[in-house]
Amino acid sequence: MSDIAANLAAITARMARAAQSAGREPDTVSLVAVSKTHSAEAIRPALEAGQRIFGENRVQEAKAKWPELKAAFPNAQLRLIGPLQTNKVREALTLFDVIETLDRPKLARVLAEEMARADRFPQCLIQVNTGREAQKGGVDPALADQMITLCRTEYRLPVTGVMCIPPADEAPEPHFRLLAELAARHNLSVVSMGMSSDFEAAISCGATHVRVGSAIFGSRPPHAP
Ligand SMILES: *Cc1c(COP(=O)(O)O)cnc(C)c1O
């Protein structure tokens, strides 16, 4: 077994235990393998081990790595988990199956226009900046209800859930709970939260998707995004 296959097996086992202790079925939580900064060759063993859902945070980087991987593994699903600029929307729609970082009205408008144009309608998650951090994307939590309604009713976007990245220096649980409550209030089925260091806590708070990078692929270069 490759190191990556062993890591995937270990994470999957921990996810199942966390789900069970929260009284949830293990198959209600999906693993998003975050492959940002890692080369196509480094990602391949994860695909060979059966992992099919991946997250990337940059459109250009995904464009350089994923066409060949998707050709070899056509049922791989790619999720955008980093900020999306409106001038990259068209390209993003050709690469990604899910956009997890819809966080402002202008982006909603451009996504709606370009989806209609491309006749491609990837699921969208509303990113919420639960810690109100200046350097992070995401809609302010006080405006999240309004943003969800705007995206669904005004722009008719396929919004299926919510996503957050809690502050690194705080207990994540209050952020996770806020996000899960927001999803429940709007009848949204997808709650994307939890990373290598806190995915078990996220599962206990209701995550349906955990985004795990370094615990699968190893640590990233120090100044990588
Ligand atoms: C990098 C990243 C992750 C994965 O982080 P790890 O700590 O390596 O598991 C998850 N979510 C987002 C949005 C990221 O940018």
PDB file of C-alpha atoms and ligand atoms in Angstrom:
ATOM      1  CA  MET A   1       0.000   0.000   0.000  1.00  0.00           C
ATOM      2  CA  SER A   2       1.299   3.482  -0.822  1.00  0.00           C
ATOM      3  CA  ASP A   3       1.666   6.008   2.010  1.00  0.00           C
ATOM      4  CA  ILE A   4      -1.216   7.939   0.493  1.00  0.00           C
ATOM      5  CA  ALA A   5      -3.441   4.863   0.381  1.00  0.00           C
ATOM      6  CA  ALA A   6      -2.587   4.159   4.028  1.00  0.00           C
ATOM      7  CA  ASN A   7      -3.329   7.766   4.990  1.00  0.00           C
ATOM      8  CA  LEU A   8      -6.670   7.637   3.173  1.00  0.00           C
ATOM      9  CA  ALA A   9      -7.599   4.424   4.956  1.00  0.00           C
ATOM     10  CA  ALA A  10      -6.662   5.903   8.339  1.00  0.00           C
ATOM     11  CA  ILE A  11      -8.634   9.112   7.743  1.00  0.00           C
ATOM     12  CA  THR A  12     -11.646   7.172   6.518  1.00  0.00           C
ATOM     13  CA  ALA A  13     -11.569   5.002   9.654  1.00  0.00           C
ATOM     14  CA  ARG A  14     -11.345   8.080  11.899  1.00  0.00           C
ATOM     15  CA  MET A  15     -14.234   9.694  10.008  1.00  0.00           C
ATOM     16  CA  ALA A  16     -16.387   6.597  10.518  1.00  0.00           C
ATOM     17  CA  ARG A  17     -15.625   6.528  14.259  1.00  0.00           C
ATOM     18  CA  ALA A  18     -16.434  10.245  14.579  1.00  0.00           C
ATOM     19  CA  ALA A  19     -19.720   9.745  12.733  1.00  0.00           C
ATOM     20  CA  GLN A  20     -20.662   6.769  14.889  1.00  0.00           C
ATOM     21  CA  SER A  21     -19.942   8.587  18.129  1.00  0.00           C
ATOM     22  CA  ALA A  22     -22.179  11.410  16.896  1.00  0.00           C
ATOM     23  CA  GLY A  23     -24.950   8.897  16.170  1.00  0.00           C
ATOM     24  CA  ARG A  24     -24.575   9.350  12.422  1.00  0.00           C
ATOM     25  CA  GLU A  25     -24.136   6.828   9.629  1.00  0.00           C
ATOM     26  CA  PRO A  26     -20.527   6.911   8.301  1.00  0.00           C
ATOM     27  CA  ASP A  27     -21.775   7.178   4.720  1.00  0.00           C
ATOM     28  CA  THR A  28     -23.348  10.566   5.459  1.00  0.00           C
ATOM     29  CA  VAL A  29     -19.869  12.156   5.524  1.00  0.00           C
ATOM     30  CA  SER A  30     -17.678  12.480   2.410  1.00  0.00           C
ATOM     31  CA  LEU A  31     -13.948  12.999   2.256  1.00  0.00           C
ATOM     32  CA  VAL A  32     -12.690  15.796   0.005  1.00  0.00           C
ATOM     33  CA  ALA A  33      -8.968  15.165  -0.588  1.00  0.00           C
ATOM     34  CA  VAL A  34      -7.326  18.597  -0.813  1.00  0.00           C
ATOM     35  CA  SER A  35      -4.561  18.227  -3.390  1.00  0.00           C
ATOM     36  CA  LYS A  36      -3.496  21.882  -3.752  1.00  0.00           C
ATOM     37  CA  THR A  37       0.261  22.381  -4.303  1.00  0.00           C
ATOM     38  CA  HIS A  38       0.739  18.648  -5.023  1.00  0.00           C
ATOM     39  CA  SER A  39       1.618  17.503  -8.545  1.00  0.00           C
ATOM     40  CA  ALA A  40      -0.519  15.281 -10.753  1.00  0.00           C
ATOM     41  CA  GLU A  41       1.959  12.467 -10.060  1.00  0.00           C
ATOM     42  CA  ALA A  42       1.513  12.919  -6.315  1.00  0.00           C
ATOM     43  CA  ILE A  43      -2.285  12.909  -6.682  1.00  0.00           C
ATOM     44  CA  ARG A  44      -2.448   9.777  -8.836  1.00  0.00           C
ATOM     45  CA  PRO A  45      -1.907   7.273  -5.972  1.00  0.00           C
ATOM     46  CA  ALA A  46      -4.976   8.703  -4.229  1.00  0.00           C
ATOM     47  CA  LEU A  47      -7.051   8.090  -7.363  1.00  0.00           C
ATOM     48  CA  GLU A  48      -5.574   4.608  -7.690  1.00  0.00           C
ATOM     49  CA  ALA A  49      -6.575   3.935  -4.084  1.00  0.00           C
ATOM     50  CA  GLY A  50     -10.170   4.774  -4.996  1.00  0.00           C
ATOM     51  CA  GLN A  51     -10.474   8.357  -3.761  1.00  0.00           C
ATOM     52  CA  ARG A  52     -12.725  10.284  -6.151  1.00  0.00           C
ATOM     53  CA  ILE A  53     -13.513  13.670  -4.565  1.00  0.00           C
ATOM     54  CA  PHE A  54     -10.780  16.319  -4.618  1.00  0.00           C
ATOM     55  CA  GLY A  55     -10.401  19.968  -3.684  1.00  0.00           C
ATOM     56  CA  GLU A  56      -8.179  22.577  -5.318  1.00  0.00           C
ATOM     57  CA  ASN A  57      -7.904  26.234  -4.362  1.00  0.00           C
ATOM     58  CA  ARG A  58      -6.606  27.822  -7.571  1.00  0.00           C
ATOM     59  CA  VAL A  59      -8.147  27.757 -11.019  1.00  0.00           C
ATOM     60  CA  GLN A  60      -4.819  28.001 -12.883  1.00  0.00           C
ATOM     61  CA  GLU A  61      -3.218  25.237 -10.857  1.00  0.00           C
ATOM     62  CA  ALA A  62      -6.214  22.946 -11.364  1.00  0.00           C
ATOM     63  CA  LYS A  63      -6.104  23.634 -15.089  1.00  0.00           C
ATOM     64  CA  ALA A  64      -2.461  22.541 -15.224  1.00  0.00           C
ATOM     65  CA  LYS A  65      -2.971  19.268 -13.343  1.00  0.00           C
ATOM     66  CA  TRP A  66      -6.512  17.977 -13.703  1.00  0.00           C
ATOM     67  CA  PRO A  67      -7.320  17.508 -17.389  1.00  0.00           C
ATOM     68  CA  GLU A  68      -4.914  14.532 -17.584  1.00  0.00           C
ATOM     69  CA  LEU A  69      -6.122  13.094 -14.277  1.00  0.00           C
ATOM     70  CA  LYS A  70      -9.765  13.426 -15.256  1.00  0.00           C
ATOM     71  CA  ALA A  71      -9.025  11.766 -18.583  1.00  0.00           C
ATOM     72  CA  ALA A  72      -7.615   8.770 -16.699  1.00  0.00           C
ATOM     73  CA  PHE A  73     -10.309   8.803 -13.976  1.00  0.00           C
ATOM     74  CA  PRO A  74     -13.454  10.242 -15.596  1.00  0.00           C
ATOM     75  CA  ASN A  75     -15.590   9.947 -12.468  1.00  0.00           C
ATOM     76  CA  ALA A  76     -13.259  12.052 -10.345  1.00  0.00           C
ATOM     77  CA  GLN A  77     -15.062  15.070  -8.887  1.00  0.00           C
ATOM     78  CA  LEU A  78     -13.247  18.373  -8.486  1.00  0.00           C
ATOM     79  CA  ARG A  79     -14.322  21.049  -6.014  1.00  0.00           C
ATOM     80  CA  LEU A  80     -13.076  24.647  -5.948  1.00  0.00           C
ATOM     81  CA  ILE A  81     -12.268  25.565  -2.340  1.00  0.00           C
ATOM     82  CA  GLY A  82     -10.298  28.794  -2.913  1.00  0.00           C
ATOM     83  CA  PRO A  83     -11.372  32.334  -3.832  1.00  0.00           C
ATOM     84  CA  LEU A  84     -12.898  32.795  -7.282  1.00  0.00           C
ATOM     85  CA  GLN A  85     -12.354  35.995  -9.249  1.00  0.00           C
ATOM     86  CA  THR A  86     -15.078  36.908 -11.694  1.00  0.00           C
ATOM     87  CA  ASN A  87     -12.636  36.916 -14.614  1.00  0.00           C
ATOM     88  CA  LYS A  88     -11.845  33.236 -13.886  1.00  0.00           C
ATOM     89  CA  VAL A  89     -15.455  32.052 -13.734  1.00  0.00           C
ATOM     90  CA  ARG A  90     -15.620  30.844 -17.309  1.00  0.00           C
ATOM     91  CA  GLU A  91     -12.520  28.695 -16.859  1.00  0.00           C
ATOM     92  CA  ALA A  92     -13.670  27.479 -13.449  1.00  0.00           C
ATOM     93  CA  LEU A  93     -16.907  26.198 -14.971  1.00  0.00           C
ATOM     94  CA  THR A  94     -14.994  23.985 -17.393  1.00  0.00           C
ATOM     95  CA  LEU A  95     -12.896  22.430 -14.595  1.00  0.00           C
ATOM     96  CA  PHE A  96     -14.938  22.187 -11.422  1.00  0.00           C
ATOM     97  CA  ASP A  97     -17.957  20.087 -10.519  1.00  0.00           C
ATOM     98  CA  VAL A  98     -18.678  22.050  -7.355  1.00  0.00           C
ATOM     99  CA  ILE A  99     -17.862  25.676  -6.452  1.00  0.00           C
ATOM    100  CA  GLU A 100     -17.537  25.900  -2.660  1.00  0.00           C
ATOM    101  CA  THR A 101     -16.616  29.575  -2.449  1.00  0.00           C
ATOM    102  CA  LEU A 102     -19.578  31.619  -3.652  1.00  0.00           C
ATOM    103  CA  ASP A 103     -19.347  34.605  -1.335  1.00  0.00           C
ATOM    104  CA  ARG A 104     -20.580  37.823  -2.955  1.00  0.00           C
ATOM    105  CA  PRO A 105     -23.442  39.096  -5.104  1.00  0.00           C
ATOM    106  CA  LYS A 106     -21.243  40.102  -8.026  1.00  0.00           C
ATOM    107  CA  LEU A 107     -19.804  36.584  -8.223  1.00  0.00           C
ATOM    108  CA  ALA A 108     -23.337  35.173  -8.087  1.00  0.00           C
ATOM    109  CA  ARG A 109     -24.371  37.337 -11.021  1.00  0.00           C
ATOM    110  CA  VAL A 110     -21.368  36.346 -13.142  1.00  0.00           C
ATOM    111  CA  LEU A 111     -21.775  32.661 -12.255  1.00  0.00           C
ATOM    112  CA  ALA A 112     -25.414  32.787 -13.322  1.00  0.00           C
ATOM    113  CA  GLU A 113     -24.525  34.439 -16.640  1.00  0.00           C
ATOM    114  CA  GLU A 114     -21.641  32.108 -17.438  1.00  0.00           C
ATOM    115  CA  MET A 115     -23.520  28.959 -16.396  1.00  0.00           C
ATOM    116  CA  ALA A 116     -26.327  29.817 -18.777  1.00  0.00           C
ATOM    117  CA  ARG A 117     -23.812  30.541 -21.508  1.00  0.00           C
ATOM    118  CA  ALA A 118     -21.848  27.304 -20.976  1.00  0.00           C
ATOM    119  CA  ASP A 119     -24.964  25.259 -20.193  1.00  0.00           C
ATOM    120  CA  ARG A 120     -23.073  23.831 -17.215  1.00  0.00           C
ATOM    121  CA  PHE A 121     -24.511  24.085 -13.721  1.00  0.00           C
ATOM    122  CA  PRO A 122     -22.070  22.959 -11.020  1.00  0.00           C
ATOM    123  CA  GLN A 123     -23.430  22.898  -7.474  1.00  0.00           C
ATOM    124  CA  CYS A 124     -22.554  25.984  -5.451  1.00  0.00           C
ATOM    125  CA  LEU A 125     -21.857  26.358  -1.737  1.00  0.00           C
ATOM    126  CA  ILE A 126     -22.062  29.699   0.029  1.00  0.00           C
ATOM    127  CA  GLN A 127     -18.806  30.389   1.867  1.00  0.00           C
ATOM    128  CA  VAL A 128     -19.360  32.037   5.247  1.00  0.00           C
ATOM    129  CA  ASN A 129     -16.600  33.988   7.004  1.00  0.00           C
ATOM    130  CA  THR A 130     -17.732  32.805  10.436  1.00  0.00           C
ATOM    131  CA  GLY A 131     -14.763  34.449  12.189  1.00  0.00           C
ATOM    132  CA  ARG A 132     -15.152  37.743  10.273  1.00  0.00           C
ATOM    133  CA  GLU A 133     -11.453  37.640   9.342  1.00  0.00           C
ATOM    134  CA  ALA A 134     -10.317  40.389   6.961  1.00  0.00           C
ATOM    135  CA  GLN A 135      -7.929  38.138   5.016  1.00  0.00           C
ATOM    136  CA  LYS A 136     -10.516  35.427   4.393  1.00  0.00           C
ATOM    137  CA  GLY A 137     -13.213  35.140   1.782  1.00  0.00           C
ATOM    138  CA  GLY A 138     -16.772  34.399   2.716  1.00  0.00           C
ATOM    139  CA  VAL A 139     -19.924  36.363   3.360  1.00  0.00           C
ATOM    140  CA  ASP A 140     -20.340  38.014   6.755  1.00  0.00           C
ATOM    141  CA  PRO A 141     -22.424  35.677   8.952  1.00  0.00           C
ATOM    142  CA  ALA A 142     -24.980  38.445   9.513  1.00  0.00           C
ATOM    143  CA  LEU A 143     -25.570  38.629   5.743  1.00  0.00           C
ATOM    144  CA  ALA A 144     -25.508  34.898   5.043  1.00  0.00           C
ATOM    145  CA  ASP A 145     -29.299  34.370   5.074  1.00  0.00           C
ATOM    146  CA  GLN A 146     -29.748  37.224   2.628  1.00  0.00           C
ATOM    147  CA  MET A 147     -26.970  35.959   0.349  1.00  0.00           C
ATOM    148  CA  ILE A 148     -28.426  32.439   0.219  1.00  0.00           C
ATOM    149  CA  THR A 149     -31.862  33.817  -0.681  1.00  0.00           C
ATOM    150  CA  LEU A 150     -30.408  36.141  -3.310  1.00  0.00           C
ATOM    151  CA  CYS A 151     -28.435  33.350  -4.988  1.00  0.00           C
ATOM    152  CA  ARG A 152     -31.399  30.994  -5.039  1.00  0.00           C
ATOM    153  CA  THR A 153     -34.283  33.265  -5.933  1.00  0.00           C
ATOM    154  CA  GLU A 154     -32.737  36.136  -7.885  1.00  0.00           C
ATOM    155  CA  TYR A 155     -29.964  34.258  -9.714  1.00  0.00           C
ATOM    156  CA  ARG A 156     -31.505  30.749  -9.571  1.00  0.00           C
ATOM    157  CA  LEU A 157     -28.134  29.211  -8.823  1.00  0.00           C
ATOM    158  CA  PRO A 158     -27.949  25.544  -7.774  1.00  0.00           C
ATOM    159  CA  VAL A 159     -27.031  26.319  -4.155  1.00  0.00           C
ATOM    160  CA  THR A 160     -26.821  23.048  -2.239  1.00  0.00           C
ATOM    161  CA  GLY A 161     -24.915  24.010   0.890  1.00  0.00           C
ATOM    162  CA  VAL A 162     -22.522  26.110   2.909  1.00  0.00           C
ATOM    163  CA  MET A 163     -18.808  26.104   3.659  1.00  0.00           C
ATOM    164  CA  CYS A 164     -16.507  27.728   6.244  1.00  0.00           C
ATOM    165  CA  ILE A 165     -12.878  27.932   7.328  1.00  0.00           C
ATOM    166  CA  PRO A 166     -12.819  28.852  11.033  1.00  0.00           C
ATOM    167  CA  PRO A 167     -10.042  31.062  12.467  1.00  0.00           C
ATOM    168  CA  ALA A 168      -6.870  29.032  13.073  1.00  0.00           C
ATOM    169  CA  ASP A 169      -6.459  30.296  16.637  1.00  0.00           C
ATOM    170  CA  GLU A 170      -9.941  29.613  18.013  1.00  0.00           C
ATOM    171  CA  ALA A 171     -11.919  26.558  19.029  1.00  0.00           C
ATOM    172  CA  PRO A 172     -13.701  25.586  15.805  1.00  0.00           C
ATOM    173  CA  GLU A 173     -16.917  24.170  17.314  1.00  0.00           C
ATOM    174  CA  PRO A 174     -18.888  27.442  17.619  1.00  0.00           C
ATOM    175  CA  HIS A 175     -18.077  28.161  13.958  1.00  0.00           C
ATOM    176  CA  PHE A 176     -19.079  24.659  12.913  1.00  0.00           C
ATOM    177  CA  ARG A 177     -22.367  24.900  14.819  1.00  0.00           C
ATOM    178  CA  LEU A 178     -23.200  28.267  13.303  1.00  0.00           C
ATOM    179  CA  LEU A 179     -22.664  26.863   9.820  1.00  0.00           C
ATOM    180  CA  ALA A 180     -24.730  23.724  10.467  1.00  0.00           C
ATOM    181  CA  GLU A 181     -27.596  25.843  11.843  1.00  0.00           C
ATOM    182  CA  LEU A 182     -27.484  28.080   8.777  1.00  0.00           C
ATOM    183  CA  ALA A 183     -27.733  25.037   6.493  1.00  0.00           C
ATOM    184  CA  ALA A 184     -30.640  23.604   8.488  1.00  0.00           C
ATOM    185  CA  ARG A 185     -32.511  26.935   8.433  1.00  0.00           C
ATOM    186  CA  HIS A 186     -32.358  26.973   4.632  1.00  0.00           C
ATOM    187  CA  ASN A 187     -32.889  23.253   4.087  1.00  0.00           C
ATOM    188  CA  LEU A 188     -29.452  22.904   2.516  1.00  0.00           C
ATOM    189  CA  SER A 189     -28.030  19.395   2.551  1.00  0.00           C
ATOM    190  CA  VAL A 190     -24.288  20.080   2.199  1.00  0.00           C
ATOM    191  CA  VAL A 191     -22.152  21.356   5.081  1.00  0.00           C
ATOM    192  CA  SER A 192     -18.462  21.586   4.127  1.00  0.00           C
ATOM    193  CA  MET A 193     -16.252  22.092   7.172  1.00  0.00           C
ATOM    194  CA  GLY A 194     -13.304  20.532   8.984  1.00  0.00           C
ATOM    195  CA  MET A 195      -9.695  20.076   7.854  1.00  0.00           C
ATOM    196  CA  SER A 196      -6.777  17.818   8.907  1.00  0.00           C
ATOM    197  CA  SER A 197      -6.657  19.186  12.437  1.00  0.00           C
ATOM    198  CA  ASP A 198     -10.359  19.324  13.252  1.00  0.00           C
ATOM    199  CA  PHE A 199     -12.409  17.103  10.938  1.00  0.00           C
ATOM    200  CA  GLU A 200     -13.641  14.911  13.779  1.00  0.00           C
ATOM    201  CA  ALA A 201     -15.048  17.935  15.607  1.00  0.00           C
ATOM    202  CA  ALA A 202     -16.654  19.062  12.358  1.00  0.00           C
ATOM    203  CA  ILE A 203     -18.329  15.672  11.934  1.00  0.00           C
ATOM    204  CA  SER A 204     -19.680  15.821  15.472  1.00  0.00           C
ATOM    205  CA  CYS A 205     -21.177  19.236  14.589  1.00  0.00           C
ATOM    206  CA  GLY A 206     -22.840  17.987  11.376  1.00  0.00           C
ATOM    207  CA  ALA A 207     -20.290  18.207   8.531  1.00  0.00           C
ATOM    208  CA  THR A 208     -21.310  16.314   5.391  1.00  0.00           C
ATOM    209  CA  HIS A 209     -17.976  17.052   3.666  1.00  0.00           C
ATOM    210  CA  VAL A 210     -14.588  17.350   5.359  1.00  0.00           C
ATOM    211  CA  ARG A 211     -11.687  18.843   3.417  1.00  0.00           C
ATOM    212  CA  VAL A 212      -8.446  17.106   4.336  1.00  0.00           C
ATOM    213  CA  GLY A 213      -5.086  17.926   2.743  1.00  0.00           C
ATOM    214  CA  SER A 214      -1.891  17.500   4.729  1.00  0.00           C
ATOM    215  CA  ALA A 215      -3.084  14.404   6.624  1.00  0.00           C
ATOM    216  CA  ILE A 216      -3.365  12.649   3.242  1.00  0.00           C
ATOM    217  CA  PHE A 217      -0.634  14.138   1.047  1.00  0.00           C
ATOM    218  CA  GLY A 218       1.858  15.298   3.673  1.00  0.00           C
ATOM    219  CA  SER A 219       2.815  18.838   4.541  1.00  0.00           C
ATOM    220  CA  ARG A 220       2.916  21.548   1.901  1.00  0.00           C
ATOM    221  CA  PRO A 221       5.878  23.844   1.211  1.00  0.00           C
ATOM    222  CA  PRO A 222       5.921  26.499   3.999  1.00  0.00           C
ATOM    223  CA  HIS A 223       4.747  29.495   1.984  1.00  0.00           C
ATOM    224  CA  ALA A 224       2.273  27.716  -0.206  1.00  0.00           C
ATOM    225  CA  PRO A 225      -1.272  29.101  -0.268  1.00  0.00           C
TER     226      PRO A 225
HETATM  227  C1  LIG B   1      -5.797  23.807   2.313  1.00  0.00           C
HETATM  228  C2  LIG B   1      -7.239  23.765   2.641  1.00  0.00           C
HETATM  229  C3  LIG B   1      -7.787  22.672   3.345  1.00  0.00           C
HETATM  230  C4  LIG B   1      -6.971  21.491   3.841  1.00  0.00           C
HETATM  231  O1  LIG B   1      -6.153  21.877   4.888  1.00  0.00           O
HETATM  232  P1  LIG B   1      -5.256  20.788   5.686  1.00  0.00           P
HETATM  233  O2  LIG B   1      -4.983  21.443   6.974  1.00  0.00           O
HETATM  234  O3  LIG B   1      -4.050  20.546   4.846  1.00  0.00           O
HETATM  235  O4  LIG B   1      -6.089  19.572   5.832  1.00  0.00           O
HETATM  236  C5  LIG B   1      -9.146  22.685   3.578  1.00  0.00           C
HETATM  237  N1  LIG B   1      -9.935  23.703   3.160  1.00  0.00           N
HETATM  238  C6  LIG B   1      -9.447  24.750   2.476  1.00  0.00           C
HETATM  239  C7  LIG B   1     -10.364  25.831   2.047  1.00  0.00           C
HETATM  240  C8  LIG B   1      -8.086  24.825   2.207  1.00  0.00           C
HETATM  241  O5  LIG B   1      -7.609  25.888   1.542  1.00  0.00           O
END
